[in-house]
Amino acid sequence: MIKKLMDLSINRKLLLILLFSSLVSLLFAGVFLILLELSEFQRTTKDDLSTLASIIGNRSTAALIFDDPNLAIENLSVFNNIPSVRVTCLYNDQNKVFAQSVKNDHINSICPAAIDGELTRFENKQLIVVKNIAIDNEKLGTVYIRADLTVAYWQKVQFIGLLFLVLVVVSLMTFLLSKPLLSVISTPIKRLVNTVRKISDTGDFSLRALKLNNDETGTLVDSFNSLIETVETQNQALVEAKNRYLALYDDNPTMIFNISTVGLIFSVNLTGAKQFGLTVAELQNCSIFDFVHSEDSALLQTLIDRCFSNPFQVHNQEIRYLAEASKIIWVRATAKLIEHEMQENSLLLVCEDITETRLLNEKIAYQADHDALTGLANRNKFDRYLKWVISLAHQDNTEHTLCYLDLDQFKVVNDTCGHLAGDELLRQLGDLLKKHTRQYDFVARLGGDEFGILMYNCSSSQAFLACEKLRDVIRDYNFTWEDRSFSISVSIGVSSINITSGSEVDLLKEADAACYAAKDKGRNRVHVFSPDDEELALRQGEMQWVERIRLGLEQKRFLLYGQPIVPVVDSNEGFHFEALLRYRDDRGKIIPPGAFLPAAERYNLAPELDRWLIATLLEWLGNRPDFLAKLSICSVNLSGLSLSDEYMLDFISEQFERWSVPTHKLCFEITETAAISNLSYATHFIDRLKEQGCLFSLDDFGSGLSSFAYLKNLSVDYLKIDGLFVKDILEDQVDLAMVKSINEVAHVMNKKTIAEFVENEHIFNLLKTLGVDYAQGYGIGKPVPLDELKPIENLFSGIQQ
């Protein structure tokens, strides 16, 4: 009942309160009115009858004194006109009935026989009035009146009912008149409730309640609108935050899953659903393992297990998913355990698509291990396989073979037809090698025109026969480019891999040395490495010098020496010397250039040595202005490789400018062989530096096969006669004739001559007779460090004849 009352509307509750208060008011008013009216009625009736009894008693005094009952009855007849009075009695002083007036229509209409102890009282609906009659405090008698108030009570009740009816009508009118007034309170509240319901139903927080009054309901409406405005602001912020979250979640380029501990998908973002070609709803409650590549399921399970074993860490794993149309995508899965107090723990799985990166990495990895031109393995991969084969030979005591292939005269194709032709030749040769080697042999391009082959389970003799066949195949192969045709040959070095083999570096050195030995023997041949091979030992010695040369440049082990060159005929020329290169080893021993220059020439280190020599020499000269003033010419040797170095000319010019050394005081010596083999480069090199004022000397002249034929094409200033002719000039007439002819031809061409290997005064005097211009040799002066170099004052003073 109370709950139903509590569920009523405000308006009905107000009406119910008004009705209840009216009814209670009517009830209390009616009860009070009845009690008041009856009490007042009884009091008035009692007072009236008591007064009348007193009057009758006073009038009946004479009747009692004179014992006149008739008079008394006459006096009592007054009560006959009062309808409610039924019995009127007059008693004497002995309480005996003296006179009475009785109405017979009423029950008990007799006077009581005795009235001792009777008092005035109400008895049921009757009123009994007892009034004593006394004179001078002496009792004469008693008046006894019994009135029946039933009719009077009923009349009073009717009157009260009429009044109560009037009150009800008035209350009803008040209720009806008050009902419109209740709407003043209920209407604003009802409208406020309606607004709340609309906002609740529509979620539109822009709605506002209408303020009707400025009372408490108006304050309530203002507070509500202010609250709704705050809620609207917060709701907009929440909506924006939700939209941002949804954008971050659904539009995130990564796939985001919330999965159970057994892989069931609780939720997934749109990106993840699109990758699998399904909707979010279709993916929910599916197993994530249904979309993982079968080979990677164990990896994902391991990732989940790691999350449980280390719940506070973030774990990563690269796995493959089977996306839409069975497309395989690589993802980097990042997972972390999410713990819930009241719910089952779950895993947050963020998967970034790394397919392109993975493919790129695989491509890069492939490119890192393969030659882009031929598709063969490259040097890096070849080195790893070589290490593995060496370890295999050591473990299993098996024999394998390393073959080092170097194309002969590949430069001819490049220079004749261009690099495109050279690249195509290398591609075709790569295919040719793969085609004519065993399936399990490993073929690689080591760089340039060099290839390597690892022959598994193959002895040196078997490898030699296989390489001979390869050599024949390549020799018989005819390479055609546009309208040109080329025959190709190859030199092959073979080294055995067995239980006694050293490192991969040692094996490559052996095979490389064997390959160079094959080239030195005339090319187009196979040479097998043997530890007893003196030629290979020499080649390996050169290879060891490669590293020592590099260390020498880094650790400043190279030194500059100088050997004087003197005029054969006395003259006033300044000091003339040749700068020579020396190497100081770990023990401080000075090593001459004949030990390391062949290796430098063969392994393309000569230009680097030439740069060091030129820079160091010009710095030394530039820092000694007194010596530089006395200097006439300083000769410097240049290798044949430096002549074709496109950066060497600029380097020399920079050094001249840096150290402010006059260019005419420097004479560059180039060997006849180097000049002839690089004639076009040599001519260009000489012309450029001569334009700046430098001098040139052709070293070891006469050692070449066609010396005089090329001499007119080289704009040199000096000819250095090969010392092999000079040192035996006293005994050998052929050498004498050679020196004489070289000197004469040089003078005809306005070139000065310098004789090398002048070891005594007799040779010096003979050279003077022949007209040679300058002499150089141990008989003149030995090479010494530059700081110890000084002009020769007493020629041959300390030389044994």
PDB file of N, CA, C and O in Angstrom, residues 692-736:
ATOM      1  N   GLN A 692     102.531  22.868 -65.896  1.00  0.00           N
ATOM      2  CA  GLN A 692     102.715  23.550 -64.612  1.00  0.00           C
ATOM      3  C   GLN A 692     104.191  23.803 -64.311  1.00  0.00           C
ATOM      4  O   GLN A 692     104.511  24.445 -63.311  1.00  0.00           O
ATOM      5  N   GLY A 693     105.104  23.215 -65.134  1.00  0.00           N
ATOM      6  CA  GLY A 693     106.520  23.469 -64.939  1.00  0.00           C
ATOM      7  C   GLY A 693     107.317  22.288 -64.438  1.00  0.00           C
ATOM      8  O   GLY A 693     108.537  22.396 -64.225  1.00  0.00           O
ATOM      9  N   CYS A 694     106.659  21.156 -64.232  1.00  0.00           N
ATOM     10  CA  CYS A 694     107.366  19.987 -63.724  1.00  0.00           C
ATOM     11  C   CYS A 694     108.223  19.355 -64.829  1.00  0.00           C
ATOM     12  O   CYS A 694     107.961  19.530 -66.026  1.00  0.00           O
ATOM     13  N   LEU A 695     109.234  18.593 -64.389  1.00  0.00           N
ATOM     14  CA  LEU A 695     110.104  17.866 -65.306  1.00  0.00           C
ATOM     15  C   LEU A 695     109.788  16.384 -65.230  1.00  0.00           C
ATOM     16  O   LEU A 695     109.210  15.903 -64.239  1.00  0.00           O
ATOM     17  N   PHE A 696     110.200  15.632 -66.296  1.00  0.00           N
ATOM     18  CA  PHE A 696     109.945  14.196 -66.314  1.00  0.00           C
ATOM     19  C   PHE A 696     111.193  13.451 -66.763  1.00  0.00           C
ATOM     20  O   PHE A 696     111.960  13.917 -67.605  1.00  0.00           O
ATOM     21  N   SER A 697     111.335  12.266 -66.191  1.00  0.00           N
ATOM     22  CA  SER A 697     112.454  11.396 -66.543  1.00  0.00           C
ATOM     23  C   SER A 697     111.906  10.012 -66.827  1.00  0.00           C
ATOM     24  O   SER A 697     111.008   9.528 -66.112  1.00  0.00           O
ATOM     25  N   LEU A 698     112.446   9.371 -67.886  1.00  0.00           N
ATOM     26  CA  LEU A 698     112.027   8.026 -68.242  1.00  0.00           C
ATOM     27  C   LEU A 698     113.034   7.061 -67.620  1.00  0.00           C
ATOM     28  O   LEU A 698     114.209   7.026 -68.021  1.00  0.00           O
ATOM     29  N   ASP A 699     112.580   6.307 -66.613  1.00  0.00           N
ATOM     30  CA  ASP A 699     113.465   5.456 -65.824  1.00  0.00           C
ATOM     31  C   ASP A 699     113.696   4.114 -66.508  1.00  0.00           C
ATOM     32  O   ASP A 699     112.852   3.646 -67.281  1.00  0.00           O
ATOM     33  N   ASP A 700     114.853   3.482 -66.213  1.00  0.00           N
ATOM     34  CA  ASP A 700     115.204   2.150 -66.729  1.00  0.00           C
ATOM     35  C   ASP A 700     115.104   2.079 -68.247  1.00  0.00           C
ATOM     36  O   ASP A 700     114.644   1.071 -68.806  1.00  0.00           O
ATOM     37  N   PHE A 701     115.484   3.159 -68.930  1.00  0.00           N
ATOM     38  CA  PHE A 701     115.360   3.179 -70.389  1.00  0.00           C
ATOM     39  C   PHE A 701     116.303   2.130 -71.006  1.00  0.00           C
ATOM     40  O   PHE A 701     117.462   1.991 -70.622  1.00  0.00           O
ATOM     41  N   GLY A 702     115.768   1.408 -72.007  1.00  0.00           N
ATOM     42  CA  GLY A 702     116.524   0.377 -72.694  1.00  0.00           C
ATOM     43  C   GLY A 702     116.085  -1.013 -72.327  1.00  0.00           C
ATOM     44  O   GLY A 702     116.424  -1.984 -73.004  1.00  0.00           O
ATOM     45  N   SER A 703     115.319  -1.129 -71.238  1.00  0.00           N
ATOM     46  CA  SER A 703     114.877  -2.464 -70.816  1.00  0.00           C
ATOM     47  C   SER A 703     113.695  -2.944 -71.637  1.00  0.00           C
ATOM     48  O   SER A 703     113.415  -4.136 -71.699  1.00  0.00           O
ATOM     49  N   GLY A 704     112.971  -2.010 -72.285  1.00  0.00           N
ATOM     50  CA  GLY A 704     111.809  -2.395 -73.080  1.00  0.00           C
ATOM     51  C   GLY A 704     112.208  -2.912 -74.434  1.00  0.00           C
ATOM     52  O   GLY A 704     113.345  -2.786 -74.876  1.00  0.00           O
ATOM     53  N   LEU A 705     111.219  -3.515 -75.108  1.00  0.00           N
ATOM     54  CA  LEU A 705     111.502  -4.117 -76.413  1.00  0.00           C
ATOM     55  C   LEU A 705     111.477  -3.089 -77.528  1.00  0.00           C
ATOM     56  O   LEU A 705     112.063  -3.282 -78.582  1.00  0.00           O
ATOM     57  N   SER A 706     110.764  -2.028 -77.305  1.00  0.00           N
ATOM     58  CA  SER A 706     110.617  -1.038 -78.391  1.00  0.00           C
ATOM     59  C   SER A 706     110.865   0.358 -77.846  1.00  0.00           C
ATOM     60  O   SER A 706     110.069   1.271 -78.053  1.00  0.00           O
ATOM     61  N   SER A 707     111.955   0.528 -77.111  1.00  0.00           N
ATOM     62  CA  SER A 707     112.217   1.783 -76.416  1.00  0.00           C
ATOM     63  C   SER A 707     112.242   2.972 -77.351  1.00  0.00           C
ATOM     64  O   SER A 707     111.554   3.978 -77.118  1.00  0.00           O
ATOM     65  N   PHE A 708     113.052   2.895 -78.411  1.00  0.00           N
ATOM     66  CA  PHE A 708     113.208   4.050 -79.302  1.00  0.00           C
ATOM     67  C   PHE A 708     111.923   4.384 -80.061  1.00  0.00           C
ATOM     68  O   PHE A 708     111.682   5.530 -80.397  1.00  0.00           O
ATOM     69  N   ALA A 709     111.094   3.355 -80.353  1.00  0.00           N
ATOM     70  CA  ALA A 709     109.873   3.588 -81.123  1.00  0.00           C
ATOM     71  C   ALA A 709     108.906   4.491 -80.369  1.00  0.00           C
ATOM     72  O   ALA A 709     108.172   5.278 -80.970  1.00  0.00           O
ATOM     73  N   TYR A 710     108.906   4.395 -79.038  1.00  0.00           N
ATOM     74  CA  TYR A 710     107.945   5.179 -78.244  1.00  0.00           C
ATOM     75  C   TYR A 710     108.540   6.485 -77.730  1.00  0.00           C
ATOM     76  O   TYR A 710     107.796   7.330 -77.240  1.00  0.00           O
ATOM     77  N   LEU A 711     109.855   6.606 -77.815  1.00  0.00           N
ATOM     78  CA  LEU A 711     110.510   7.745 -77.185  1.00  0.00           C
ATOM     79  C   LEU A 711     110.024   9.079 -77.748  1.00  0.00           C
ATOM     80  O   LEU A 711     109.856  10.052 -77.013  1.00  0.00           O
ATOM     81  N   LYS A 712     109.791   9.130 -79.060  1.00  0.00           N
ATOM     82  CA  LYS A 712     109.387  10.400 -79.672  1.00  0.00           C
ATOM     83  C   LYS A 712     107.977  10.829 -79.272  1.00  0.00           C
ATOM     84  O   LYS A 712     107.606  11.985 -79.468  1.00  0.00           O
ATOM     85  N   ASN A 713     107.189   9.866 -78.703  1.00  0.00           N
ATOM     86  CA  ASN A 713     105.819  10.213 -78.288  1.00  0.00           C
ATOM     87  C   ASN A 713     105.743  10.683 -76.841  1.00  0.00           C
ATOM     88  O   ASN A 713     104.674  11.074 -76.376  1.00  0.00           O
ATOM     89  N   LEU A 714     106.890  10.606 -76.120  1.00  0.00           N
ATOM     90  CA  LEU A 714     106.884  10.977 -74.711  1.00  0.00           C
ATOM     91  C   LEU A 714     107.710  12.231 -74.520  1.00  0.00           C
ATOM     92  O   LEU A 714     108.905  12.260 -74.827  1.00  0.00           O
ATOM     93  N   SER A 715     107.078  13.261 -73.997  1.00  0.00           N
ATOM     94  CA  SER A 715     107.735  14.561 -73.816  1.00  0.00           C
ATOM     95  C   SER A 715     108.455  14.576 -72.475  1.00  0.00           C
ATOM     96  O   SER A 715     108.065  15.290 -71.533  1.00  0.00           O
ATOM     97  N   VAL A 716     109.564  13.772 -72.386  1.00  0.00           N
ATOM     98  CA  VAL A 716     110.320  13.729 -71.147  1.00  0.00           C
ATOM     99  C   VAL A 716     111.578  14.584 -71.292  1.00  0.00           C
ATOM    100  O   VAL A 716     112.021  14.910 -72.395  1.00  0.00           O
ATOM    101  N   ASP A 717     112.160  14.931 -70.128  1.00  0.00           N
ATOM    102  CA  ASP A 717     113.339  15.787 -70.116  1.00  0.00           C
ATOM    103  C   ASP A 717     114.625  14.977 -69.920  1.00  0.00           C
ATOM    104  O   ASP A 717     115.703  15.405 -70.320  1.00  0.00           O
ATOM    105  N   TYR A 718     114.513  13.823 -69.277  1.00  0.00           N
ATOM    106  CA  TYR A 718     115.684  13.012 -68.979  1.00  0.00           C
ATOM    107  C   TYR A 718     115.418  11.568 -69.369  1.00  0.00           C
ATOM    108  O   TYR A 718     114.265  11.085 -69.289  1.00  0.00           O
ATOM    109  N   LEU A 719     116.496  10.876 -69.760  1.00  0.00           N
ATOM    110  CA  LEU A 719     116.461   9.435 -69.944  1.00  0.00           C
ATOM    111  C   LEU A 719     117.410   8.825 -68.925  1.00  0.00           C
ATOM    112  O   LEU A 719     118.591   9.199 -68.864  1.00  0.00           O
ATOM    113  N   LYS A 720     116.878   7.902 -68.135  1.00  0.00           N
ATOM    114  CA  LYS A 720     117.727   7.204 -67.195  1.00  0.00           C
ATOM    115  C   LYS A 720     118.111   5.873 -67.826  1.00  0.00           C
ATOM    116  O   LYS A 720     117.259   4.998 -68.040  1.00  0.00           O
ATOM    117  N   ILE A 721     119.402   5.739 -68.131  1.00  0.00           N
ATOM    118  CA  ILE A 721     119.876   4.529 -68.805  1.00  0.00           C
ATOM    119  C   ILE A 721     119.861   3.390 -67.789  1.00  0.00           C
ATOM    120  O   ILE A 721     120.351   3.530 -66.668  1.00  0.00           O
ATOM    121  N   ASP A 722     119.240   2.282 -68.193  1.00  0.00           N
ATOM    122  CA  ASP A 722     119.082   1.134 -67.308  1.00  0.00           C
ATOM    123  C   ASP A 722     120.450   0.714 -66.764  1.00  0.00           C
ATOM    124  O   ASP A 722     121.427   0.523 -67.506  1.00  0.00           O
ATOM    125  N   GLY A 723     120.523   0.550 -65.436  1.00  0.00           N
ATOM    126  CA  GLY A 723     121.784   0.197 -64.787  1.00  0.00           C
ATOM    127  C   GLY A 723     122.339  -1.147 -65.203  1.00  0.00           C
ATOM    128  O   GLY A 723     123.541  -1.407 -65.029  1.00  0.00           O
ATOM    129  N   LEU A 724     121.480  -2.028 -65.742  1.00  0.00           N
ATOM    130  CA  LEU A 724     121.962  -3.330 -66.204  1.00  0.00           C
ATOM    131  C   LEU A 724     122.987  -3.163 -67.339  1.00  0.00           C
ATOM    132  O   LEU A 724     123.878  -4.013 -67.509  1.00  0.00           O
ATOM    133  N   PHE A 725     122.842  -2.080 -68.112  1.00  0.00           N
ATOM    134  CA  PHE A 725     123.818  -1.807 -69.177  1.00  0.00           C
ATOM    135  C   PHE A 725     125.048  -1.091 -68.623  1.00  0.00           C
ATOM    136  O   PHE A 725     126.185  -1.301 -69.082  1.00  0.00           O
ATOM    137  N   VAL A 726     124.872  -0.272 -67.620  1.00  0.00           N
ATOM    138  CA  VAL A 726     125.947   0.598 -67.133  1.00  0.00           C
ATOM    139  C   VAL A 726     126.971  -0.170 -66.299  1.00  0.00           C
ATOM    140  O   VAL A 726     128.188   0.032 -66.431  1.00  0.00           O
ATOM    141  N   LYS A 727     126.485  -1.073 -65.434  1.00  0.00           N
ATOM    142  CA  LYS A 727     127.403  -1.684 -64.465  1.00  0.00           C
ATOM    143  C   LYS A 727     128.481  -2.562 -65.111  1.00  0.00           C
ATOM    144  O   LYS A 727     129.578  -2.730 -64.561  1.00  0.00           O
ATOM    145  N   ASP A 728     128.205  -3.100 -66.322  1.00  0.00           N
ATOM    146  CA  ASP A 728     129.202  -3.954 -67.008  1.00  0.00           C
ATOM    147  C   ASP A 728     129.779  -3.260 -68.242  1.00  0.00           C
ATOM    148  O   ASP A 728     130.303  -3.914 -69.154  1.00  0.00           O
ATOM    149  N   ILE A 729     129.690  -1.987 -68.274  1.00  0.00           N
ATOM    150  CA  ILE A 729     130.108  -1.249 -69.477  1.00  0.00           C
ATOM    151  C   ILE A 729     131.602  -1.381 -69.764  1.00  0.00           C
ATOM    152  O   ILE A 729     132.056  -1.282 -70.918  1.00  0.00           O
ATOM    153  N   LEU A 730     132.389  -1.638 -68.722  1.00  0.00           N
ATOM    154  CA  LEU A 730     133.838  -1.747 -68.911  1.00  0.00           C
ATOM    155  C   LEU A 730     134.225  -3.061 -69.586  1.00  0.00           C
ATOM    156  O   LEU A 730     135.236  -3.117 -70.307  1.00  0.00           O
ATOM    157  N   GLU A 731     133.450  -4.118 -69.367  1.00  0.00           N
ATOM    158  CA  GLU A 731     133.810  -5.438 -69.891  1.00  0.00           C
ATOM    159  C   GLU A 731     132.971  -5.847 -71.091  1.00  0.00           C
ATOM    160  O   GLU A 731     133.432  -6.597 -71.971  1.00  0.00           O
ATOM    161  N   ASP A 732     131.729  -5.385 -71.172  1.00  0.00           N
ATOM    162  CA  ASP A 732     130.798  -5.874 -72.193  1.00  0.00           C
ATOM    163  C   ASP A 732     130.637  -4.814 -73.278  1.00  0.00           C
ATOM    164  O   ASP A 732     130.140  -3.713 -73.034  1.00  0.00           O
ATOM    165  N   GLN A 733     131.085  -5.167 -74.490  1.00  0.00           N
ATOM    166  CA  GLN A 733     131.028  -4.225 -75.610  1.00  0.00           C
ATOM    167  C   GLN A 733     129.581  -3.947 -76.034  1.00  0.00           C
ATOM    168  O   GLN A 733     129.262  -2.856 -76.502  1.00  0.00           O
ATOM    169  N   VAL A 734     128.717  -4.938 -75.897  1.00  0.00           N
ATOM    170  CA  VAL A 734     127.291  -4.737 -76.258  1.00  0.00           C
ATOM    171  C   VAL A 734     126.678  -3.688 -75.339  1.00  0.00           C
ATOM    172  O   VAL A 734     125.965  -2.781 -75.789  1.00  0.00           O
ATOM    173  N   ASP A 735     126.957  -3.811 -74.035  1.00  0.00           N
ATOM    174  CA  ASP A 735     126.438  -2.821 -73.088  1.00  0.00           C
ATOM    175  C   ASP A 735     126.985  -1.432 -73.399  1.00  0.00           C
ATOM    176  O   ASP A 735     126.259  -0.419 -73.317  1.00  0.00           O
ATOM    177  N   LEU A 736     128.279  -1.400 -73.777  1.00  0.00           N
ATOM    178  CA  LEU A 736     128.881  -0.125 -74.125  1.00  0.00           C
ATOM    179  C   LEU A 736     128.181   0.492 -75.324  1.00  0.00           C
ATOM    180  O   LEU A 736     127.879   1.693 -75.340  1.00  0.00           O
TER     181      LEU A 736
END
